[in-house]
PDB file of C-alpha atoms in Angstrom:
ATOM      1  CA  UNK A1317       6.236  10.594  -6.806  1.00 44.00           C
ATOM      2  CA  UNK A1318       3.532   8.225  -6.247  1.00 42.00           C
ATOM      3  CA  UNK A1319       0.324   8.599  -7.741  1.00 42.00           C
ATOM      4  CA  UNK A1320      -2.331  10.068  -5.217  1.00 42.00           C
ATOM      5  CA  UNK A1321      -5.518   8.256  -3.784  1.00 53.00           C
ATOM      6  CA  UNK A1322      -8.011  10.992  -4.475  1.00 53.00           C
ATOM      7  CA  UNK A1323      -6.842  15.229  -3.540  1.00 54.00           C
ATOM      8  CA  UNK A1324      -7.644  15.520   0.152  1.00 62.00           C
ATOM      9  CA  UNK A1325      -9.511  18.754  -0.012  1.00 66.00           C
ATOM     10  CA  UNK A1326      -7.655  20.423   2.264  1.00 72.00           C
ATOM     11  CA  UNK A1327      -4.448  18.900   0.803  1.00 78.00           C
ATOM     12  CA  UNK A1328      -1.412  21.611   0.466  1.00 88.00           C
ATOM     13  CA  UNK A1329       0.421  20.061  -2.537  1.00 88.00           C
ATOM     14  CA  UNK A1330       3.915  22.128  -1.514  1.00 89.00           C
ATOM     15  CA  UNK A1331       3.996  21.079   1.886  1.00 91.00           C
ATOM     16  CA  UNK A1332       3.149  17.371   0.834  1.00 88.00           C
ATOM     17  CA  UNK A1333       6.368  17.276  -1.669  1.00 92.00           C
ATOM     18  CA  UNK A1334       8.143  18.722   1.208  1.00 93.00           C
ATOM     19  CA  UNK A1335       7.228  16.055   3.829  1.00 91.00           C
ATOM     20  CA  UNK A1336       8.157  13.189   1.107  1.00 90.00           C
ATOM     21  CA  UNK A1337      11.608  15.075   0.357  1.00 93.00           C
ATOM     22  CA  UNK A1338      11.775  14.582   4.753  1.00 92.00           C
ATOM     23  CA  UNK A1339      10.557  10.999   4.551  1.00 89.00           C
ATOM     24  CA  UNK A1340      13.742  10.554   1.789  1.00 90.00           C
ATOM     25  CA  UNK A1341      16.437  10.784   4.274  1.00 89.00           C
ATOM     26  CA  UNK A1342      14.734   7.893   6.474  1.00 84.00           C
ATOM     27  CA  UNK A1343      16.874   5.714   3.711  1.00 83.00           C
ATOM     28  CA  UNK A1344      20.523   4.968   3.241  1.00 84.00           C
ATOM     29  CA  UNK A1345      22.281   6.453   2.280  1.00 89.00           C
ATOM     30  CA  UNK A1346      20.816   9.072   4.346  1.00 88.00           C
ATOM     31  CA  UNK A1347      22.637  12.273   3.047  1.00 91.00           C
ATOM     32  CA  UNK A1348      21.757  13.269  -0.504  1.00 93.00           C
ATOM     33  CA  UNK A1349      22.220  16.461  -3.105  1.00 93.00           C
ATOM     34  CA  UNK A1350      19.268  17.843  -4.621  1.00 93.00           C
ATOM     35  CA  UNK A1351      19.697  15.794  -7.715  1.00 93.00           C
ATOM     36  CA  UNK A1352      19.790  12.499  -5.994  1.00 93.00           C
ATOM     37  CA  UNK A1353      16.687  13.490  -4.078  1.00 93.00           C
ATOM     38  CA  UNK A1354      14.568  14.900  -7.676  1.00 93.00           C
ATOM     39  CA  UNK A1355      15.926  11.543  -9.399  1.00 92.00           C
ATOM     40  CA  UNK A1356      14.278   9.548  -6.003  1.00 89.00           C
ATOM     41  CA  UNK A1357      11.213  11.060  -5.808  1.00 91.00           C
ATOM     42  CA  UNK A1358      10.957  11.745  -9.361  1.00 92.00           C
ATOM     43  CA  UNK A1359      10.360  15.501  -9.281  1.00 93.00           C
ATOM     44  CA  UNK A1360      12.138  18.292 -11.086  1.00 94.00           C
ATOM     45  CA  UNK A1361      15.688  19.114  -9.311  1.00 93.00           C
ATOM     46  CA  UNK A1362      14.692  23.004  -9.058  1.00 94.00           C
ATOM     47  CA  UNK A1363      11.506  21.931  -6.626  1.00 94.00           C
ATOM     48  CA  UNK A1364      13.805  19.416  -4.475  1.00 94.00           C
ATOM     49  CA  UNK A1365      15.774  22.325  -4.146  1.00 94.00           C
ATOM     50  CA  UNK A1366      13.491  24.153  -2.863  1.00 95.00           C
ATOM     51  CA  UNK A1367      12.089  21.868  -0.387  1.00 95.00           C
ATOM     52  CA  UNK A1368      15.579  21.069   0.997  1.00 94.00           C
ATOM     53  CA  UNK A1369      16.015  24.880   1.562  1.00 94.00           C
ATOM     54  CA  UNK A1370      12.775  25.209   3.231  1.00 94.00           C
ATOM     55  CA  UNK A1371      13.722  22.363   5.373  1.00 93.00           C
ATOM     56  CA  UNK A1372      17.279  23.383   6.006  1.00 92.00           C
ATOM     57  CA  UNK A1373      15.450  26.889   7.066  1.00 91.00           C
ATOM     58  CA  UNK A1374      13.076  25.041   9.246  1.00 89.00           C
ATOM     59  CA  UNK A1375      15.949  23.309  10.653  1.00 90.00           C
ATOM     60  CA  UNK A1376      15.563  19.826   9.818  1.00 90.00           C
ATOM     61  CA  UNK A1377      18.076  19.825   7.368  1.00 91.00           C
ATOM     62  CA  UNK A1378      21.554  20.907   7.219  1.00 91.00           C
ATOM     63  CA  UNK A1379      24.276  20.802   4.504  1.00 90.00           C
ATOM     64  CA  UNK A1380      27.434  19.036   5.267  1.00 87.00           C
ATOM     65  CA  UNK A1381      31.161  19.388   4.216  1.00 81.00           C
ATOM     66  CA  UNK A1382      30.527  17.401   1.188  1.00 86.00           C
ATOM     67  CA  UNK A1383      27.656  19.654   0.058  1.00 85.00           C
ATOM     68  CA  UNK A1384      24.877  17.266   0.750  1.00 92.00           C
ATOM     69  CA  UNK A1385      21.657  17.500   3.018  1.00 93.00           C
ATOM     70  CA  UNK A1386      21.927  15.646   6.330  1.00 91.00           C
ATOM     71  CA  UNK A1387      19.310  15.306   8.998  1.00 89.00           C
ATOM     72  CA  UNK A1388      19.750  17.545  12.224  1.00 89.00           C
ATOM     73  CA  UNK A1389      18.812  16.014  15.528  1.00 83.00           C
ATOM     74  CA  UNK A1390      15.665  18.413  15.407  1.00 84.00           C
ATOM     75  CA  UNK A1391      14.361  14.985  14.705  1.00 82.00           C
ATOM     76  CA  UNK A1392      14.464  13.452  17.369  1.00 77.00           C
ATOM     77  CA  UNK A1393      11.830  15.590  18.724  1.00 75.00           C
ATOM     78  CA  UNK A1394       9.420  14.084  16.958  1.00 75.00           C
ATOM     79  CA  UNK A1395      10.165  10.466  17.611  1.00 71.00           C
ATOM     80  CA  UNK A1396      10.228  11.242  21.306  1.00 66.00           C
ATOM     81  CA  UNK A1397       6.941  12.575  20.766  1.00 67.00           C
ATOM     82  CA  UNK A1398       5.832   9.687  19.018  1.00 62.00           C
ATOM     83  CA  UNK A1399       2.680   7.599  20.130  1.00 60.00           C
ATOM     84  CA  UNK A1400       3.196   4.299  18.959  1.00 62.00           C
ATOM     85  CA  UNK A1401       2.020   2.380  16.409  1.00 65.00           C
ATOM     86  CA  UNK A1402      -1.954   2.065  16.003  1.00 76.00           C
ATOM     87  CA  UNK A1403      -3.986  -0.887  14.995  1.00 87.00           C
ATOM     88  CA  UNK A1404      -3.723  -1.843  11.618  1.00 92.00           C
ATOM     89  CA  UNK A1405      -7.743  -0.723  11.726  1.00 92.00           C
ATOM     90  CA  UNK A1406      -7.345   2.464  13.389  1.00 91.00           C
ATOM     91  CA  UNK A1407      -4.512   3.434  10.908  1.00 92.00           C
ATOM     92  CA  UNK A1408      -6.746   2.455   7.996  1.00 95.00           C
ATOM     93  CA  UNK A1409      -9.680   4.102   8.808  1.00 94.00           C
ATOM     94  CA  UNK A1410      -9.388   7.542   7.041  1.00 93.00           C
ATOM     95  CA  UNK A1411      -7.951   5.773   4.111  1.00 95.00           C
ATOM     96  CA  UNK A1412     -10.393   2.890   4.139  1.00 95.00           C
ATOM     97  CA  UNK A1413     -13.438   6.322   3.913  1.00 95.00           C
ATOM     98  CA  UNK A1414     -11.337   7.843   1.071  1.00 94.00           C
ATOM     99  CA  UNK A1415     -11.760   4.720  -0.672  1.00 95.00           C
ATOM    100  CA  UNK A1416     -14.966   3.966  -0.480  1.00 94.00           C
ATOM    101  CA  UNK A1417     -16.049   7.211  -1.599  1.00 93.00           C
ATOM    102  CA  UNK A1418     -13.672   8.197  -4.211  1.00 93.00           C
ATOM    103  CA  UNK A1419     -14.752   4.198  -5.702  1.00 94.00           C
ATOM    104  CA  UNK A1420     -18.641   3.689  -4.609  1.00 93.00           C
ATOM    105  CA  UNK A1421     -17.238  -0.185  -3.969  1.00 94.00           C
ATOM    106  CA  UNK A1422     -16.946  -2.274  -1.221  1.00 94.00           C
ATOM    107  CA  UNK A1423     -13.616  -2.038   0.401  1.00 96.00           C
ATOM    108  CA  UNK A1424     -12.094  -4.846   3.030  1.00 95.00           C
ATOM    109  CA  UNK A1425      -8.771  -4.760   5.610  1.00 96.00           C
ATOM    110  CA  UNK A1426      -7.654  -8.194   5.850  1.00 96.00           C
ATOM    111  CA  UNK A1427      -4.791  -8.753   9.011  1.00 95.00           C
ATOM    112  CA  UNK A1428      -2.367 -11.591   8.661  1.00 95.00           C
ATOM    113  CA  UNK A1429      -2.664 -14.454  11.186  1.00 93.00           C
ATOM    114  CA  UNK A1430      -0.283 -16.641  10.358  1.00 92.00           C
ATOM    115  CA  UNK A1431      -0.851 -18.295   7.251  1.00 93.00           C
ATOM    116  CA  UNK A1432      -4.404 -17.253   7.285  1.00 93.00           C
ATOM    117  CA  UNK A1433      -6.107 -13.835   6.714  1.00 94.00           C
ATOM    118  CA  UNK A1434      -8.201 -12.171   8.800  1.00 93.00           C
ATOM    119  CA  UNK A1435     -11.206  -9.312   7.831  1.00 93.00           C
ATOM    120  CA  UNK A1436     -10.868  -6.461  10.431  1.00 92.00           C
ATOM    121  CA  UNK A1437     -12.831  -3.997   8.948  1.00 93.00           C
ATOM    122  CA  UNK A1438     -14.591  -3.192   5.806  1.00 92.00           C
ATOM    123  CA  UNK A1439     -16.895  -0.069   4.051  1.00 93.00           C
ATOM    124  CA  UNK A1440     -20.103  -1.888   2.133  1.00 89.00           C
ATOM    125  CA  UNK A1441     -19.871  -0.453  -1.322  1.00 84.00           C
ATOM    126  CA  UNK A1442     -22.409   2.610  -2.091  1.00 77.00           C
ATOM    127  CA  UNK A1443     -24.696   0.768  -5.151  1.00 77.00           C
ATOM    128  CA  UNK A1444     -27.331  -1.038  -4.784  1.00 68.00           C
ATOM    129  CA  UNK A1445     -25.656  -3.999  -6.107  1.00 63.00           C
ATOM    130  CA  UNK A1446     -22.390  -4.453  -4.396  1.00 62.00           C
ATOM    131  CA  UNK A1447     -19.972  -7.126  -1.979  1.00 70.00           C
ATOM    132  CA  UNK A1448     -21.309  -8.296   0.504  1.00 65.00           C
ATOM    133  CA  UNK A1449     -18.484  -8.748   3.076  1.00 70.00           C
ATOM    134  CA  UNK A1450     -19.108 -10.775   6.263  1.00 69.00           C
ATOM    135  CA  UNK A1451     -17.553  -9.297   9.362  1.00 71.00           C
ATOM    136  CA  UNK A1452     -14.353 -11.755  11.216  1.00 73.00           C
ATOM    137  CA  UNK A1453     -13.895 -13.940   7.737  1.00 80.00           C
ATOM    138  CA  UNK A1454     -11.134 -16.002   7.272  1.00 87.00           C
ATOM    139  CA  UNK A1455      -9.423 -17.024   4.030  1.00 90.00           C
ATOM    140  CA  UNK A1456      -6.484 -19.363   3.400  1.00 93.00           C
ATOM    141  CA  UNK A1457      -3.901 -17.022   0.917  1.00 96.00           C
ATOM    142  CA  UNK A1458      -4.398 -19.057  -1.883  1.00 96.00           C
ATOM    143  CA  UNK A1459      -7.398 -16.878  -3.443  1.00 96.00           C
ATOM    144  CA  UNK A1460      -8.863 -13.429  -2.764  1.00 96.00           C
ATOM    145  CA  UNK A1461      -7.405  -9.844  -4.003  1.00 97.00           C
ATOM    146  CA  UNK A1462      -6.506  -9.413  -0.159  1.00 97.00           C
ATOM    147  CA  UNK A1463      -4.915 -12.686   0.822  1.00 97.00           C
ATOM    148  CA  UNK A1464      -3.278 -13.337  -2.635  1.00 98.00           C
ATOM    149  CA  UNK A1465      -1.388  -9.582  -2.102  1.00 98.00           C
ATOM    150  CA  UNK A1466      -0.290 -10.896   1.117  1.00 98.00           C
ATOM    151  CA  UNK A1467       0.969 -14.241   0.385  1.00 98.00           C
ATOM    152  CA  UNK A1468       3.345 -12.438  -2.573  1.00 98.00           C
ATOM    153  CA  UNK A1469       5.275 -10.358  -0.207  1.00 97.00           C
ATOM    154  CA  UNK A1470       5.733 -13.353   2.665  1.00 97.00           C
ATOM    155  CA  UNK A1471       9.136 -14.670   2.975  1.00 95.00           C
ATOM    156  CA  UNK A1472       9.971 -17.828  -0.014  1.00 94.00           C
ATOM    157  CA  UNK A1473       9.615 -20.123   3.072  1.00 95.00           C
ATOM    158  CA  UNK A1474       5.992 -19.336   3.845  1.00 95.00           C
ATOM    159  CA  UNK A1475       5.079 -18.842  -0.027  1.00 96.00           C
ATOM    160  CA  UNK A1476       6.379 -22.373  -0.191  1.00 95.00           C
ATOM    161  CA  UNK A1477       4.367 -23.853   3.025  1.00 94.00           C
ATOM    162  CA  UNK A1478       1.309 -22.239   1.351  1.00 95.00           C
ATOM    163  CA  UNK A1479       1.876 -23.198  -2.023  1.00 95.00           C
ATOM    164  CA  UNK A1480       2.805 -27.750  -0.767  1.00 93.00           C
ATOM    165  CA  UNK A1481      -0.725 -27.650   0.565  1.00 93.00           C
ATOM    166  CA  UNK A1482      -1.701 -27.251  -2.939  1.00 92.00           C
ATOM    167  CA  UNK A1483      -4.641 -28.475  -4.553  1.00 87.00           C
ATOM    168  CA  UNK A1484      -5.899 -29.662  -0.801  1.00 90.00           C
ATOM    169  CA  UNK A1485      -7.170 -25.760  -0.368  1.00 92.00           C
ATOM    170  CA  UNK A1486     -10.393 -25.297  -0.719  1.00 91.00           C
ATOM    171  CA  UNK A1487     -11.921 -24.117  -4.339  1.00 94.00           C
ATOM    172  CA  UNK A1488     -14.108 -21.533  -3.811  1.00 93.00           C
ATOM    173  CA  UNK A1489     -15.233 -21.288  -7.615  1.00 95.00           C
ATOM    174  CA  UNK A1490     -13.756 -23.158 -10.997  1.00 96.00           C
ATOM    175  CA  UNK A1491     -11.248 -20.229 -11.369  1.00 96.00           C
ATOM    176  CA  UNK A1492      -9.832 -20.658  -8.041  1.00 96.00           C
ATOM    177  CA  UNK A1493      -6.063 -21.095  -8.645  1.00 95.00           C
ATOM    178  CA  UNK A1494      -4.741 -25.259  -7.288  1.00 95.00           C
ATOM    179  CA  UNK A1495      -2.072 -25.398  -9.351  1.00 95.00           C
ATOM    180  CA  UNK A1496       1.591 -24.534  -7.247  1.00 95.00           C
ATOM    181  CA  UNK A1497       2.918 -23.633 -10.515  1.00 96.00           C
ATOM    182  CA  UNK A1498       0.164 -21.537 -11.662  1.00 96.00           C
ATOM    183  CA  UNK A1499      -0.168 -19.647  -8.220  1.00 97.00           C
ATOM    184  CA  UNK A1500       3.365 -18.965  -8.251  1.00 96.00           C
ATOM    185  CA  UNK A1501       2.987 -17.632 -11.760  1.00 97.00           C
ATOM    186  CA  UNK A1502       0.369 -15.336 -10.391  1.00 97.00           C
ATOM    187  CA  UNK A1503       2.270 -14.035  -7.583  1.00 97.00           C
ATOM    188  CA  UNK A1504       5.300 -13.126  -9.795  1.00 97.00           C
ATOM    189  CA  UNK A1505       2.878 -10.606 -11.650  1.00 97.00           C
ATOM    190  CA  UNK A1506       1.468  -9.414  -8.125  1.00 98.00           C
ATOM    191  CA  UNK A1507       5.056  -8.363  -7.594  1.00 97.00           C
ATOM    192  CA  UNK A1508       5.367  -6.603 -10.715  1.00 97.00           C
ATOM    193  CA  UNK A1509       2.193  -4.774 -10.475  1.00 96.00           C
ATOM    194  CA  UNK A1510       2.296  -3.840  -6.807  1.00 97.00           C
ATOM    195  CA  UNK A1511      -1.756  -5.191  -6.617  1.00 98.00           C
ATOM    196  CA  UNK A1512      -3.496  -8.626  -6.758  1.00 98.00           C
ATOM    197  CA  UNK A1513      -5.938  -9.326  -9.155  1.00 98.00           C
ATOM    198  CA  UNK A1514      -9.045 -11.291  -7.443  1.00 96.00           C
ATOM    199  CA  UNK A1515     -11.219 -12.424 -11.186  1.00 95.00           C
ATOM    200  CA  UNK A1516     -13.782 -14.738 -10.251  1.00 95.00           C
ATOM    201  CA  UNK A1517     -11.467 -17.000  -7.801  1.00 95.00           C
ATOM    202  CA  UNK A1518     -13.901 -16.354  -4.909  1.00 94.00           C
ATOM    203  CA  UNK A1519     -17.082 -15.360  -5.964  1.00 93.00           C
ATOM    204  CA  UNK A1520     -17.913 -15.935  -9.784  1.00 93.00           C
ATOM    205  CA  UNK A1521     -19.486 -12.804 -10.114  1.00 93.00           C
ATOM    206  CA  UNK A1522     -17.278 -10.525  -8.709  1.00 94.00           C
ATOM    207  CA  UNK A1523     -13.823  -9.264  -8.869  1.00 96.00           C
ATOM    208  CA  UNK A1524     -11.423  -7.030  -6.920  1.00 96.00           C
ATOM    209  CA  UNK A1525      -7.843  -5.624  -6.582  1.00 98.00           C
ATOM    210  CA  UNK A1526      -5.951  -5.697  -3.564  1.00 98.00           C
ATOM    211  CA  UNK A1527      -2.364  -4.097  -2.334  1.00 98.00           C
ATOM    212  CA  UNK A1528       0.166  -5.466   0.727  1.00 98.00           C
ATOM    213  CA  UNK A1529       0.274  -3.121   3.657  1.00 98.00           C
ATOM    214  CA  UNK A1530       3.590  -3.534   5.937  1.00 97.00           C
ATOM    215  CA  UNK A1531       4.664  -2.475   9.002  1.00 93.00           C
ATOM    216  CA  UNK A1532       7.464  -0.568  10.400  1.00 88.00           C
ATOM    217  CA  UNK A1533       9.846  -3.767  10.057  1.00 89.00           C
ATOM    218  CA  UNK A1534       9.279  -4.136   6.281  1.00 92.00           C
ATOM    219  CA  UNK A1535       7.331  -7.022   7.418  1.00 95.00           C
ATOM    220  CA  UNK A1536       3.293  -7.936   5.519  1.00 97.00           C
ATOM    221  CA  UNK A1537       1.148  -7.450   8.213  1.00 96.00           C
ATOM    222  CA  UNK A1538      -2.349  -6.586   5.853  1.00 97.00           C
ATOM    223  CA  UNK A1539      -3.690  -5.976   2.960  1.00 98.00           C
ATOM    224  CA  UNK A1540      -6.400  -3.962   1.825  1.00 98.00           C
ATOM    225  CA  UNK A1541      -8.940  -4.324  -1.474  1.00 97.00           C
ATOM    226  CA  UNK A1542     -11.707  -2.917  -3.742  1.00 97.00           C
ATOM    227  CA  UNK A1543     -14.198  -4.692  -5.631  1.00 94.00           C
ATOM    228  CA  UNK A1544     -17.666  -5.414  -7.110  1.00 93.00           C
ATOM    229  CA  UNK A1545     -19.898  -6.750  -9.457  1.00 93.00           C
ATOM    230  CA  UNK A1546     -17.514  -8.027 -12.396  1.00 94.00           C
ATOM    231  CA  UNK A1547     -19.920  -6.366 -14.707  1.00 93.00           C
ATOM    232  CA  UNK A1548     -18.396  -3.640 -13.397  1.00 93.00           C
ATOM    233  CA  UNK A1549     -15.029  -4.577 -12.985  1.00 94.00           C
ATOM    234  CA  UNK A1550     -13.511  -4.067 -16.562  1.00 95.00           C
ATOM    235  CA  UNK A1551     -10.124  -4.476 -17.718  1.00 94.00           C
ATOM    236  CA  UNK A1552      -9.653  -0.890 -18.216  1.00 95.00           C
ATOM    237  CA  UNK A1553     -11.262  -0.226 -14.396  1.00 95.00           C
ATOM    238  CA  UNK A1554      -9.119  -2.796 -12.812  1.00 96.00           C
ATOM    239  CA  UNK A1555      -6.288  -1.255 -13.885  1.00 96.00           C
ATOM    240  CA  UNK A1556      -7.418   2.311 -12.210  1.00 96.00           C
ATOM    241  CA  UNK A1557      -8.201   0.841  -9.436  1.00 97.00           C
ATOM    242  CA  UNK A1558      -5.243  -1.351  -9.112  1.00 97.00           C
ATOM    243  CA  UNK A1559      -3.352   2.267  -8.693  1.00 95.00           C
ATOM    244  CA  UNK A1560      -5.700   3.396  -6.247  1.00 96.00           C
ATOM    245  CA  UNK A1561      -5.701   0.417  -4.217  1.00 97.00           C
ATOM    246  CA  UNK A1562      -1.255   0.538  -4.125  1.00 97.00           C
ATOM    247  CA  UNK A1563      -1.457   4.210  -3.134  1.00 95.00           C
ATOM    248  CA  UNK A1564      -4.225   3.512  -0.257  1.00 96.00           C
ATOM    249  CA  UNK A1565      -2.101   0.331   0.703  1.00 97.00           C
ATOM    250  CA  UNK A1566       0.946   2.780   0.832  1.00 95.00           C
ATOM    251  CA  UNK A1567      -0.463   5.296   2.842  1.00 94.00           C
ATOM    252  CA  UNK A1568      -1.703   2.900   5.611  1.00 95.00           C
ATOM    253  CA  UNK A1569       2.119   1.572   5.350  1.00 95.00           C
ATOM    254  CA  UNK A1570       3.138   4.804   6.208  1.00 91.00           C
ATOM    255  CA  UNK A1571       0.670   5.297   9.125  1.00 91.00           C
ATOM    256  CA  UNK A1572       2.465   1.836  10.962  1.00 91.00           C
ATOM    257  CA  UNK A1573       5.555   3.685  10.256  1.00 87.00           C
ATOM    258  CA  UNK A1574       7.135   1.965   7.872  1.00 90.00           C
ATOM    259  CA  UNK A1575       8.987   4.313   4.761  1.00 82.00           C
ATOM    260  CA  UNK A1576       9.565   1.904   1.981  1.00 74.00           C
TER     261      UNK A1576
END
């Protein structure tokens, strides 16, 4: 399973596992055994077990001819029940708190308009010396741990449209990226890593990891970030936080109602 953010403290680890092993069957092929589920999830088969029984007792679950779990129409309760999909702000919120106290950083919500991105909301980091975000900024996707995550998950067409207007975008600092071939480079290993990696290309003193959000489509629709002083951002720190940043990312994901 994926690693968490930070243990809620009211967290009940069980009935989390249980909820993901749920969340499974929103994906073909839809019916699984409990080996299929342990192997997707990537717990042990004895605890999928378990949480297949629990929700076959609940009556979520079911088992059909061919032995494997199915979803019951006990379902559709929910989804009737459903109130539509918040704000990209409003689902970050909680997340976006986590965040900035689990980290003591500066954490920003950037929306994508267009081929632009947009700061909805941010938390100013805890130190004295921190970010400093300003409130409605735009960025072109070329630069920035938040925009950068974006532009790697837009369709080739867009990543293309972005990457012709090469070196004409603006260069916010010497280690802004201009070169196509150099940017595409860059978002190859955003893609691999599940975070972009903002070092020095928009502030020279500061760097930052940030993580795609998507909405119920599979579509980008956000991104979110942490960062600070790059005498605090170390190779070694990055990295952590470049987990921490893909689970809050994921979680938001989640709260738009999309299950990838």
């Amino acid at each position: 399973m994926s690693p968490v953010l930070d243990v809620p403290r009211y967290l009940i680890q069980s009935a989390a596992t249980t909820l993901e092993v749920l969340l499974a069957f929103g994906k073909a092929p839809y019916r699984f055994t409990p080996s299929e589920v342990a192997q997707h999830l990537q717990i042990e088969r004895n605890q999928a077990f378990r949480c297949l029984r629990t929700l076959q007792h609940v009556g979520f679950v079911r088992q059909d001819e061919d032995e494997r779990f199915v979803l019951t129409s006990l379902v559709e309760q929910l989804a009737s029940a459903s109130q539509g999909q918040p704000s990209l702000a409003k689902a970050a919120k909680v997340v976006m708190d986590e965040l900035s106290q689990s980290t003591d950083e500066t954490v920003n919500l950037f929306a994508l308009e267009g081929l632009e991105a947009l700061c909805v909301d941010f938390r100013e980091g805890l130190r004295q010396v921190r970010l400093v975000t300003s409130p409605a900024e735009r960025r072109s996707l070329h630069a920035g741990a938040c925009p950068k995550a974006m532009l790697a998950y837009l369709p080739a067409a867009q990543q293309q449209e972005v990457l012709q207007t090469l070196p004409e975008l603006p260069a916010y600092t010497p280690y802004t990226l201009l070169d196509p071939q150099e940017l595409q480079n860059d978002l190859e290993g955003i893609r691999l890593r599940g975070y972009a990696i903002s070092d020095l290309d928009v502030d020279e003193e500061a760097r930052g990891v940030g993580a795609a959000i998507f909405g119920i489509q599979g579509q980008v629709v956000g991104a979110v970030s942490v960062g600070g002083p790059a005498s605090r951002m170390t190779p070694a720190r990055i990295e952590v936080l470049g987990q921490q940043i893909v689970e809050a990312a994921r979680l938001i994901s989640r709260q738009l109602g999309f299950n990838g």
